[in-house]
Short mmCIF file of C-alpha atoms and ligand atoms in Angstrom, two decimals:
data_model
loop_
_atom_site.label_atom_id
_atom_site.label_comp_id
_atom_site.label_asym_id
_atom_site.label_seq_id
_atom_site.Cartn_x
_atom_site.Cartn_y
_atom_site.Cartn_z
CA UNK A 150 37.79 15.06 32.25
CA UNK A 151 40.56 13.44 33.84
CA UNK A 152 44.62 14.07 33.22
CA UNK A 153 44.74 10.99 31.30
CA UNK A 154 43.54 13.22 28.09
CA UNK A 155 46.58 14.84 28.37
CA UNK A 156 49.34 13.36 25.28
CA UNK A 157 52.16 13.12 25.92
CA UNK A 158 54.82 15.61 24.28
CA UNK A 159 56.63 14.01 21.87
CA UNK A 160 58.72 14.41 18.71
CA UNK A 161 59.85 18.06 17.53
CA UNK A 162 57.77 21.62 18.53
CA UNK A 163 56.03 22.91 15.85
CA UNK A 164 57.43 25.30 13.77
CA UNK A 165 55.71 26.04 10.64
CA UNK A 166 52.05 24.88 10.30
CA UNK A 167 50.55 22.26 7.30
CA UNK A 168 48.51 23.74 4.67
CA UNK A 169 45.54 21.53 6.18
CA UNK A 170 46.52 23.07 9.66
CA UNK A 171 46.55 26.73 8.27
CA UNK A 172 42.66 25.66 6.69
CA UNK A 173 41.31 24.88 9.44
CA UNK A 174 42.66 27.60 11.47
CA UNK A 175 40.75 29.95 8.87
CA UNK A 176 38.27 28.31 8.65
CA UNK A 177 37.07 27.74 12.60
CA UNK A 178 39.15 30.16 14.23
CA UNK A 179 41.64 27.91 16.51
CA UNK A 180 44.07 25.19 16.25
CA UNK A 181 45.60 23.35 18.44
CA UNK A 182 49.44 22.19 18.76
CA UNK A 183 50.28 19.09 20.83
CA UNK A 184 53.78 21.32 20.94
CA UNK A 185 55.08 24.45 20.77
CA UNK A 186 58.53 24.06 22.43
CA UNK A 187 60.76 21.57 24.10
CA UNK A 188 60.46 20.37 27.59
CA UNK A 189 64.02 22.15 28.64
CA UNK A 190 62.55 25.54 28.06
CA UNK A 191 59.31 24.91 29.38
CA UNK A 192 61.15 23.67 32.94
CA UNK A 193 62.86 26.88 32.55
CA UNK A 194 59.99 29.37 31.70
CA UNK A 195 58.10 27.63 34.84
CA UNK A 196 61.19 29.30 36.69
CA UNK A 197 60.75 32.71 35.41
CA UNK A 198 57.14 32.53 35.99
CA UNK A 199 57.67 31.21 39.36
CA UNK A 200 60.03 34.64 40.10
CA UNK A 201 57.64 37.18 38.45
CA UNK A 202 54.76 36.15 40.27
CA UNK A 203 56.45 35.27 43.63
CA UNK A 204 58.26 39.19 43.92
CA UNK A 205 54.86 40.66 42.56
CA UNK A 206 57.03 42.29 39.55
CA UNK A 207 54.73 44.94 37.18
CA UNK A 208 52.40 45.82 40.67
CA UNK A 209 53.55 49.15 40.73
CA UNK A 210 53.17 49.83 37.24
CA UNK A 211 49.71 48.34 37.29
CA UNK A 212 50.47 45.48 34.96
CA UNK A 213 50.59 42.39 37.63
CA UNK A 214 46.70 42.32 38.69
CA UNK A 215 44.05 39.85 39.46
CA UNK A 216 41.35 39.15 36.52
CA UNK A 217 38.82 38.14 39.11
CA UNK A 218 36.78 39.56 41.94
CA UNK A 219 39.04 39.55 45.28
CA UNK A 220 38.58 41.08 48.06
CA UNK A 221 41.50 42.58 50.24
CA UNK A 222 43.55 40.27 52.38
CA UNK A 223 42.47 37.31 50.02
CA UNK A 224 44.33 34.75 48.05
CA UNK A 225 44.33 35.48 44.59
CA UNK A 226 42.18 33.90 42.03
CA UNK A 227 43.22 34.53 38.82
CA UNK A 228 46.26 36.63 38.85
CA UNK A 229 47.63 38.13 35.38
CA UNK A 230 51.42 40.00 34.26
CA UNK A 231 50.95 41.87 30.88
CA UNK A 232 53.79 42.27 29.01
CA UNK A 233 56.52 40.03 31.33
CA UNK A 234 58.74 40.14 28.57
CA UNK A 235 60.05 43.97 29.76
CA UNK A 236 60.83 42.37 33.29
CA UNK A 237 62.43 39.51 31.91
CA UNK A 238 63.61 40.01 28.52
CA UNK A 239 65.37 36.45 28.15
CA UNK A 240 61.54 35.81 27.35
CA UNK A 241 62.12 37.31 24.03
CA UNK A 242 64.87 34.82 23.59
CA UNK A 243 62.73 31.34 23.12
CA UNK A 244 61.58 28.69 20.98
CA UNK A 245 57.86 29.52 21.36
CA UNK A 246 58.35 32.91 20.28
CA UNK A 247 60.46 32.08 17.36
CA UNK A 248 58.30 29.53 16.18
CA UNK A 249 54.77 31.13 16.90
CA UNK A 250 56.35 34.01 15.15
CA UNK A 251 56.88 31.71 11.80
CA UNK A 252 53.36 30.42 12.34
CA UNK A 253 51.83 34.11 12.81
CA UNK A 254 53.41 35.35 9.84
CA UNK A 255 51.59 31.96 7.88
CA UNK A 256 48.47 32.59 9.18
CA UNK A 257 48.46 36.77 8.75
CA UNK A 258 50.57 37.31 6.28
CA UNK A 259 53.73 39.70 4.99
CA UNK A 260 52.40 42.35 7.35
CA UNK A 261 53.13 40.66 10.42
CA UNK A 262 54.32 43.47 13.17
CA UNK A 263 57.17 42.03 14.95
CA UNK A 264 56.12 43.84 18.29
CA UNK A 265 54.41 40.88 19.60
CA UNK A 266 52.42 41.24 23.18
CA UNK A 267 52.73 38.33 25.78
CA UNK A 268 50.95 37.95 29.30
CA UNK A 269 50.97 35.47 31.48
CA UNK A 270 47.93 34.15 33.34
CA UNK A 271 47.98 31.85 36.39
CA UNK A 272 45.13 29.46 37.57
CA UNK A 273 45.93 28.46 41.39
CA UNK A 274 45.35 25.25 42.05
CA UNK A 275 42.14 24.01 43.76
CA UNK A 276 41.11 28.06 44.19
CA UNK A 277 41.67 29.29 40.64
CA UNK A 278 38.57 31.02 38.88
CA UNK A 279 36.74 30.67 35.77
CA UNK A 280 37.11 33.13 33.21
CA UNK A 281 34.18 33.97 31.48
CA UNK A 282 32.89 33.81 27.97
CA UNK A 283 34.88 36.54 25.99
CA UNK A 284 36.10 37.88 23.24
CA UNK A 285 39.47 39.92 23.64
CA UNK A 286 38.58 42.55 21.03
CA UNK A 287 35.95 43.49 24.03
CA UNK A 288 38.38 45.01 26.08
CA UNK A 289 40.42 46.46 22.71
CA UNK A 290 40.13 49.69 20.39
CA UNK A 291 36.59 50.17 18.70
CA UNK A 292 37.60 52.05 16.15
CA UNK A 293 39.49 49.41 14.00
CA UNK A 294 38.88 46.13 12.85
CA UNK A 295 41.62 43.50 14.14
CA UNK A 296 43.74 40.94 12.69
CA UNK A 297 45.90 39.06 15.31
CA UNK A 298 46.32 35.46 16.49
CA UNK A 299 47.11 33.75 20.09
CA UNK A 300 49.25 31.19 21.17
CA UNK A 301 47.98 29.59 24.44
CA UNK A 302 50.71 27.63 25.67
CA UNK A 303 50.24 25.98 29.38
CA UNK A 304 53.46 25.14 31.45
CA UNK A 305 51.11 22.38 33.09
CA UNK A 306 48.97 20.07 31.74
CA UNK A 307 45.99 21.82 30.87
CA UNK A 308 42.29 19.91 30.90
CA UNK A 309 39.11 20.96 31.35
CA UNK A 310 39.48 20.39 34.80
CA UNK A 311 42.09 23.11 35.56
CA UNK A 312 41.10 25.27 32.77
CA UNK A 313 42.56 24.76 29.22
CA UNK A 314 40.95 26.70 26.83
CA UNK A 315 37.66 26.27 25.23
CA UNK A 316 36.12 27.64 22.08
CA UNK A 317 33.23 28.62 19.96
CA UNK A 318 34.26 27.66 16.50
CA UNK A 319 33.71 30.29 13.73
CA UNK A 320 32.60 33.01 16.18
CA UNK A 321 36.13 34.35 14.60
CA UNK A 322 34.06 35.71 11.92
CA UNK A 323 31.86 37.68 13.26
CA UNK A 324 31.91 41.07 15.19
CA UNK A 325 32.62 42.62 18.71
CA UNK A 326 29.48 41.15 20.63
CA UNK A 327 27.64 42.89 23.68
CA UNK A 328 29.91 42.60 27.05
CA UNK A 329 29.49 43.36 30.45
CA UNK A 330 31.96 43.64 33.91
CA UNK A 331 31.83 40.31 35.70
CA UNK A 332 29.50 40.07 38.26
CA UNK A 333 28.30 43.47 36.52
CA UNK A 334 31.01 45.07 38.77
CA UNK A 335 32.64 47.92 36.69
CA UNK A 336 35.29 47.64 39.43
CA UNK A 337 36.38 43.73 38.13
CA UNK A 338 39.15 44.22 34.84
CA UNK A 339 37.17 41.41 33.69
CA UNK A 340 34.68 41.01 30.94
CA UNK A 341 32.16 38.15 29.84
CA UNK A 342 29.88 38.32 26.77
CA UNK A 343 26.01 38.69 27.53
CA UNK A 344 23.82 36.07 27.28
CA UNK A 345 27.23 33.31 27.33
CA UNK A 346 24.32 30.21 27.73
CA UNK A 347 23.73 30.50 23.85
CA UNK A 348 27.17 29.78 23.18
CA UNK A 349 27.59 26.64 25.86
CA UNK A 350 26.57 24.28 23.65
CA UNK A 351 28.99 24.83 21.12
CA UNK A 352 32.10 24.47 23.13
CA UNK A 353 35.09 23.03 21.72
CA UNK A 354 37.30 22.42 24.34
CA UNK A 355 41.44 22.10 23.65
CA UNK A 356 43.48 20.16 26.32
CA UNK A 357 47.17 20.23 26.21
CA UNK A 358 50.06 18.89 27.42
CA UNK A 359 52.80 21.13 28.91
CA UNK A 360 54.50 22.99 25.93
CA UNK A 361 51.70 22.51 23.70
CA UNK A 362 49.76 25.31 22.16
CA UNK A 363 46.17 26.17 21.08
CA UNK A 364 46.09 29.27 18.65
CA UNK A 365 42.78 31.61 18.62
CA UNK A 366 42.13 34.45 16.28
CA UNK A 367 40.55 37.82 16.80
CA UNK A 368 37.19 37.60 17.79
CA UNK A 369 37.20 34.40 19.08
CA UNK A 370 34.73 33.51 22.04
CA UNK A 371 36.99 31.84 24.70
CA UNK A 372 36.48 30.56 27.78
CA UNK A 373 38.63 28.57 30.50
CA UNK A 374 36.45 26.63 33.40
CA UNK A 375 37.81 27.14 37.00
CA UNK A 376 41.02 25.01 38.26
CA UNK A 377 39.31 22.25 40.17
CA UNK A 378 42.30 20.67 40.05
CA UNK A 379 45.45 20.38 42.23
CA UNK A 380 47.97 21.41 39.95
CA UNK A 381 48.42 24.79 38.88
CA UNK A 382 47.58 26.14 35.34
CA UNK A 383 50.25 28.37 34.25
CA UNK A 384 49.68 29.96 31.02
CA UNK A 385 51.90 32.18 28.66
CA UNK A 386 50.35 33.68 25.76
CA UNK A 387 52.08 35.94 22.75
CA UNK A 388 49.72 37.81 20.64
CA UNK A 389 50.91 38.34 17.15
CA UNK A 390 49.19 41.50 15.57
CA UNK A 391 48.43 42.35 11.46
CA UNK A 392 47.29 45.20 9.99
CA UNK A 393 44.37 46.26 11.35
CA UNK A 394 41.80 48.67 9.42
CA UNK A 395 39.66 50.92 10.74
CA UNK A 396 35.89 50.46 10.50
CA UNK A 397 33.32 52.98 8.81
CA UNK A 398 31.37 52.71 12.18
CA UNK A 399 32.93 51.85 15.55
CA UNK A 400 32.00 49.58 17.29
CA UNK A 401 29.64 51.00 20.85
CA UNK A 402 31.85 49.30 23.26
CA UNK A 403 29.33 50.79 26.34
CA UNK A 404 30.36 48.10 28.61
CA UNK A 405 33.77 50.12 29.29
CA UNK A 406 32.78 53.40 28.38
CA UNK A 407 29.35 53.48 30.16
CA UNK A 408 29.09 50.11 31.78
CA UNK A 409 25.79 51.13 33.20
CA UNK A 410 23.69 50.49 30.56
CA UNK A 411 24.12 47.24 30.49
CA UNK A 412 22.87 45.84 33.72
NI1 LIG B 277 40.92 36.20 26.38
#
Protein backbone atom coordinates (compact mmCIF):
# COMPACT_ATOMS: atom_id res chain seq x y z
CA UNK A 1 0.00 0.00 0.00
CA UNK A 2 1.39 3.11 -1.10
CA UNK A 3 1.25 6.81 0.77
CA UNK A 4 -1.30 7.85 -1.60
CA UNK A 5 -4.01 6.08 0.90
CA UNK A 6 -3.13 8.51 3.19
CA UNK A 7 -6.24 11.61 3.33
CA UNK A 8 -5.46 14.37 3.74
CA UNK A 9 -6.28 16.20 7.20
CA UNK A 10 -8.84 18.42 6.79
CA UNK A 11 -11.65 20.34 8.50
CA UNK A 12 -11.89 20.37 12.49
CA UNK A 13 -10.28 17.34 14.98
CA UNK A 14 -12.72 15.32 16.34
CA UNK A 15 -14.09 15.98 19.44
CA UNK A 16 -17.10 14.15 20.40
CA UNK A 17 -17.98 10.99 18.38
CA UNK A 18 -21.60 10.35 16.23
CA UNK A 19 -23.98 7.99 17.67
CA UNK A 20 -23.25 5.78 14.42
CA UNK A 21 -19.44 6.23 15.29
CA UNK A 22 -19.97 5.22 19.03
CA UNK A 23 -22.05 1.81 17.33
CA UNK A 24 -19.66 0.73 15.57
CA UNK A 25 -16.97 1.21 17.99
CA UNK A 26 -19.11 -1.28 20.26
CA UNK A 27 -19.89 -3.17 18.09
CA UNK A 28 -16.28 -4.19 16.28
CA UNK A 29 -13.98 -2.93 18.72
CA UNK A 30 -12.08 0.09 16.78
CA UNK A 31 -12.76 3.21 15.01
CA UNK A 32 -10.92 5.19 13.20
CA UNK A 33 -10.58 9.20 13.12
CA UNK A 34 -9.21 10.88 9.98
CA UNK A 35 -8.31 13.58 13.01
CA UNK A 36 -7.67 13.92 16.33
CA UNK A 37 -5.88 17.32 16.54
CA UNK A 38 -4.64 20.16 14.45
CA UNK A 39 -1.55 20.19 12.42
CA UNK A 40 0.16 23.06 14.82
CA UNK A 41 0.24 20.67 17.70
CA UNK A 42 1.12 17.75 15.88
CA UNK A 43 4.45 19.83 14.40
CA UNK A 44 4.93 20.54 17.96
CA UNK A 45 4.44 17.07 19.67
CA UNK A 46 6.95 15.74 16.77
CA UNK A 47 9.36 18.19 18.75
CA UNK A 48 8.85 16.79 22.10
CA UNK A 49 9.09 13.39 20.78
CA UNK A 50 12.10 14.25 18.90
CA UNK A 51 13.78 15.50 22.57
CA UNK A 52 12.56 12.49 24.65
CA UNK A 53 13.87 10.01 22.46
CA UNK A 54 17.08 11.85 21.31
CA UNK A 55 18.39 12.44 25.39
CA UNK A 56 17.13 8.77 26.13
CA UNK A 57 14.74 10.41 28.97
CA UNK A 58 12.86 7.45 31.35
CA UNK A 59 16.27 4.93 30.69
CA UNK A 60 17.17 5.06 34.09
CA UNK A 61 13.90 4.53 35.45
CA UNK A 62 13.34 1.66 33.08
CA UNK A 63 10.49 3.24 31.19
CA UNK A 64 12.40 4.23 27.72
CA UNK A 65 13.11 0.52 26.31
CA UNK A 66 13.08 -1.30 23.09
CA UNK A 67 9.86 -3.66 22.37
CA UNK A 68 11.94 -5.80 20.11
CA UNK A 69 14.86 -8.20 20.18
CA UNK A 70 18.27 -6.07 20.01
CA UNK A 71 21.29 -6.98 20.64
CA UNK A 72 23.97 -4.64 22.32
CA UNK A 73 25.68 -2.03 20.25
CA UNK A 74 22.64 -2.18 17.76
CA UNK A 75 20.29 0.37 16.37
CA UNK A 76 17.10 0.18 17.87
CA UNK A 77 14.09 -1.38 16.41
CA UNK A 78 11.19 -0.54 18.05
CA UNK A 79 11.94 1.75 20.85
CA UNK A 80 9.01 2.67 23.47
CA UNK A 81 8.65 5.75 26.54
CA UNK A 82 5.75 4.79 28.94
CA UNK A 83 4.25 7.41 30.56
CA UNK A 84 6.21 10.65 28.69
CA UNK A 85 3.73 12.77 30.08
CA UNK A 86 5.85 12.90 33.72
CA UNK A 87 8.98 14.08 31.61
CA UNK A 88 7.12 16.45 29.73
CA UNK A 89 4.03 17.47 31.34
CA UNK A 90 3.01 20.19 28.60
CA UNK A 91 1.79 16.72 27.13
CA UNK A 92 -1.05 16.87 29.48
CA UNK A 93 -1.83 20.23 28.04
CA UNK A 94 -3.23 19.20 24.32
CA UNK A 95 -6.00 18.90 22.04
CA UNK A 96 -5.74 15.09 21.67
CA UNK A 97 -5.98 14.58 25.22
CA UNK A 98 -8.84 16.87 25.74
CA UNK A 99 -10.73 15.56 23.05
CA UNK A 100 -9.95 11.71 23.37
CA UNK A 101 -10.87 12.40 26.92
CA UNK A 102 -14.60 13.61 25.73
CA UNK A 103 -14.65 10.61 23.41
CA UNK A 104 -13.48 8.07 26.29
CA UNK A 105 -15.95 9.25 28.59
CA UNK A 106 -18.76 8.52 25.41
CA UNK A 107 -17.61 5.33 24.80
CA UNK A 108 -17.08 4.11 28.79
CA UNK A 109 -19.20 5.99 30.48
CA UNK A 110 -19.66 8.33 33.89
CA UNK A 111 -16.87 6.26 35.42
CA UNK A 112 -14.21 7.43 33.31
CA UNK A 113 -10.82 7.71 35.61
CA UNK A 114 -9.19 10.85 34.64
CA UNK A 115 -5.62 9.28 35.24
CA UNK A 116 -5.15 8.50 31.69
CA UNK A 117 -1.75 6.46 30.61
CA UNK A 118 0.14 7.58 27.37
CA UNK A 119 3.34 5.94 25.68
CA UNK A 120 4.89 6.67 22.86
CA UNK A 121 6.16 4.13 20.34
CA UNK A 122 8.60 4.82 17.48
CA UNK A 123 8.99 2.77 14.18
CA UNK A 124 12.54 3.79 12.56
CA UNK A 125 12.41 4.16 9.25
CA UNK A 126 13.54 1.44 6.79
CA UNK A 127 14.78 -0.73 10.17
CA UNK A 128 11.66 -0.52 12.31
CA UNK A 129 10.10 -3.96 13.47
CA UNK A 130 6.85 -5.59 13.38
CA UNK A 131 4.95 -5.93 16.38
CA UNK A 132 3.24 -8.95 16.75
CA UNK A 133 -0.32 -10.11 17.08
CA UNK A 134 -1.46 -8.98 20.64
CA UNK A 135 -3.73 -8.18 22.90
CA UNK A 136 -2.62 -5.55 25.64
CA UNK A 137 -4.63 -7.15 28.46
CA UNK A 138 -1.71 -9.96 27.87
CA UNK A 139 0.81 -8.10 29.48
CA UNK A 140 -1.97 -6.55 32.21
CA UNK A 141 -3.52 -7.74 35.68
CA UNK A 142 -5.33 -11.24 35.53
CA UNK A 143 -7.31 -10.80 38.18
CA UNK A 144 -9.84 -8.21 36.77
CA UNK A 145 -11.74 -7.83 33.83
CA UNK A 146 -10.87 -4.45 31.84
CA UNK A 147 -12.69 -1.66 30.40
CA UNK A 148 -10.40 0.93 28.64
CA UNK A 149 -10.03 2.37 25.12
CA UNK A 150 -6.86 3.59 22.90
CA UNK A 151 -6.22 6.37 20.86
CA UNK A 152 -3.51 5.59 18.23
CA UNK A 153 -2.54 8.76 16.88
CA UNK A 154 0.65 8.76 14.33
CA UNK A 155 2.72 12.06 13.96
CA UNK A 156 3.51 10.60 10.34
CA UNK A 157 1.51 9.24 7.92
CA UNK A 158 0.83 5.89 8.92
CA UNK A 159 0.13 2.90 6.09
CA UNK A 160 0.56 -0.45 6.07
CA UNK A 161 3.81 0.03 4.82
CA UNK A 162 5.36 1.73 7.90
CA UNK A 163 3.06 0.19 10.30
CA UNK A 164 -0.38 1.77 11.08
CA UNK A 165 -2.39 -0.32 13.00
CA UNK A 166 -4.30 -3.32 12.06
CA UNK A 167 -7.17 -5.16 13.65
CA UNK A 168 -9.24 -8.19 14.27
CA UNK A 169 -12.74 -6.90 14.48
CA UNK A 170 -14.87 -8.16 17.44
CA UNK A 171 -11.96 -10.04 19.07
CA UNK A 172 -12.92 -7.04 21.68
CA UNK A 173 -15.38 -9.39 23.01
CA UNK A 174 -13.81 -12.07 23.90
CA UNK A 175 -11.16 -13.03 26.60
CA UNK A 176 -7.34 -12.84 27.40
CA UNK A 177 -6.05 -15.43 24.69
CA UNK A 178 -2.84 -17.74 25.07
CA UNK A 179 0.55 -15.51 24.63
CA UNK A 180 3.99 -16.16 24.41
CA UNK A 181 7.60 -13.92 24.54
CA UNK A 182 8.58 -13.09 20.98
CA UNK A 183 10.83 -15.27 19.49
CA UNK A 184 9.81 -17.40 22.73
CA UNK A 185 12.56 -15.29 24.44
CA UNK A 186 11.32 -14.54 28.05
CA UNK A 187 14.12 -11.96 27.87
CA UNK A 188 12.06 -9.76 24.86
CA UNK A 189 9.20 -7.22 26.88
CA UNK A 190 7.29 -8.29 23.98
CA UNK A 191 4.34 -10.52 23.57
CA UNK A 192 2.43 -12.09 20.46
CA UNK A 193 -0.70 -14.29 20.71
CA UNK A 194 -0.18 -18.10 19.79
CA UNK A 195 -1.18 -19.43 16.79
CA UNK A 196 -1.49 -15.37 15.18
CA UNK A 197 -2.03 -17.25 11.39
CA UNK A 198 -5.78 -17.87 12.42
CA UNK A 199 -6.32 -14.36 12.87
CA UNK A 200 -4.40 -13.07 9.43
CA UNK A 201 -7.15 -13.33 7.48
CA UNK A 202 -9.30 -11.16 9.27
CA UNK A 203 -7.18 -8.10 9.33
CA UNK A 204 -8.64 -4.80 9.16
CA UNK A 205 -6.07 -2.54 8.59
CA UNK A 206 -6.48 1.53 9.62
CA UNK A 207 -4.16 4.02 7.76
CA UNK A 208 -3.96 7.53 8.88
CA UNK A 209 -2.86 10.67 8.16
CA UNK A 210 -0.70 12.62 10.65
CA UNK A 211 -3.04 13.74 13.57
CA UNK A 212 -5.53 11.22 12.87
CA UNK A 213 -6.55 8.56 15.30
CA UNK A 214 -7.68 4.89 15.35
CA UNK A 215 -9.35 3.93 18.79
CA UNK A 216 -9.11 0.09 20.04
CA UNK A 217 -10.79 -1.34 23.06
CA UNK A 218 -9.66 -3.84 25.62
CA UNK A 219 -9.01 -7.00 24.24
CA UNK A 220 -8.48 -6.07 20.96
CA UNK A 221 -5.99 -8.20 18.73
CA UNK A 222 -3.61 -5.58 17.18
CA UNK A 223 -0.95 -5.73 15.11
CA UNK A 224 1.42 -3.12 13.22
CA UNK A 225 3.62 -4.66 10.10
CA UNK A 226 7.34 -3.55 10.11
CA UNK A 227 8.33 0.13 8.73
CA UNK A 228 9.43 -0.72 5.22
CA UNK A 229 9.19 2.60 4.62
CA UNK A 230 11.48 5.68 4.71
CA UNK A 231 9.71 7.82 6.92
CA UNK A 232 9.47 7.27 10.44
CA UNK A 233 6.26 6.10 12.31
CA UNK A 234 5.92 8.02 15.40
CA UNK A 235 3.10 7.05 17.49
CA UNK A 236 1.48 8.54 20.73
CA UNK A 237 -1.11 6.66 22.38
CA UNK A 238 -3.39 7.68 25.69
CA UNK A 239 -5.20 4.90 27.27
CA UNK A 240 -8.38 5.91 28.93
CA UNK A 241 -9.33 3.36 31.77
CA UNK A 242 -13.19 2.42 33.32
CA UNK A 243 -14.07 0.52 36.00
CA UNK A 244 -12.74 -2.60 35.84
CA UNK A 245 -14.27 -5.74 37.82
CA UNK A 246 -12.65 -8.45 39.00
CA UNK A 247 -13.28 -11.92 37.56
CA UNK A 248 -14.55 -15.10 39.60
CA UNK A 249 -11.50 -16.92 37.99
CA UNK A 250 -8.30 -15.20 36.83
CA UNK A 251 -7.19 -15.45 34.04
CA UNK A 252 -3.60 -18.16 33.85
CA UNK A 253 -1.47 -15.57 32.31
CA UNK A 254 1.66 -18.45 32.25
CA UNK A 255 3.33 -16.69 29.50
CA UNK A 256 4.73 -14.03 32.18
CA UNK A 257 4.50 -15.92 35.16
CA UNK A 258 5.97 -19.25 33.84
CA UNK A 259 6.76 -18.53 30.25
CA UNK A 260 8.12 -22.00 29.94
CA UNK A 261 5.25 -23.79 29.38
CA UNK A 262 4.48 -22.43 26.50
CA UNK A 263 7.20 -23.25 24.08
NI1 LIG B 1 -0.69 -3.11 21.94
Amino acid sequence: MSDTNVRETVGEPTSVLASHEIEFFRTNGFLSLSRITTDEEVAWLGEVYERLFREQVGKEDGVQFDLGAVESGQEPVLPQLLRPSRYAPELRETVFVRNASVIAAQVLGADLDPDYFDHMIFKPALRGSVTPWHQDQAYHDPTVRHRSVNFWMPLDGATVDSGCLQFVPGSNRGSVLPHHHINNDPAVHGLEVDEPERYTEYAAACPLPPGGCSMHASYMLHYAGPNTSPRPRRAYILQFKGTSTPLDVPVDNYWITSPQRGR
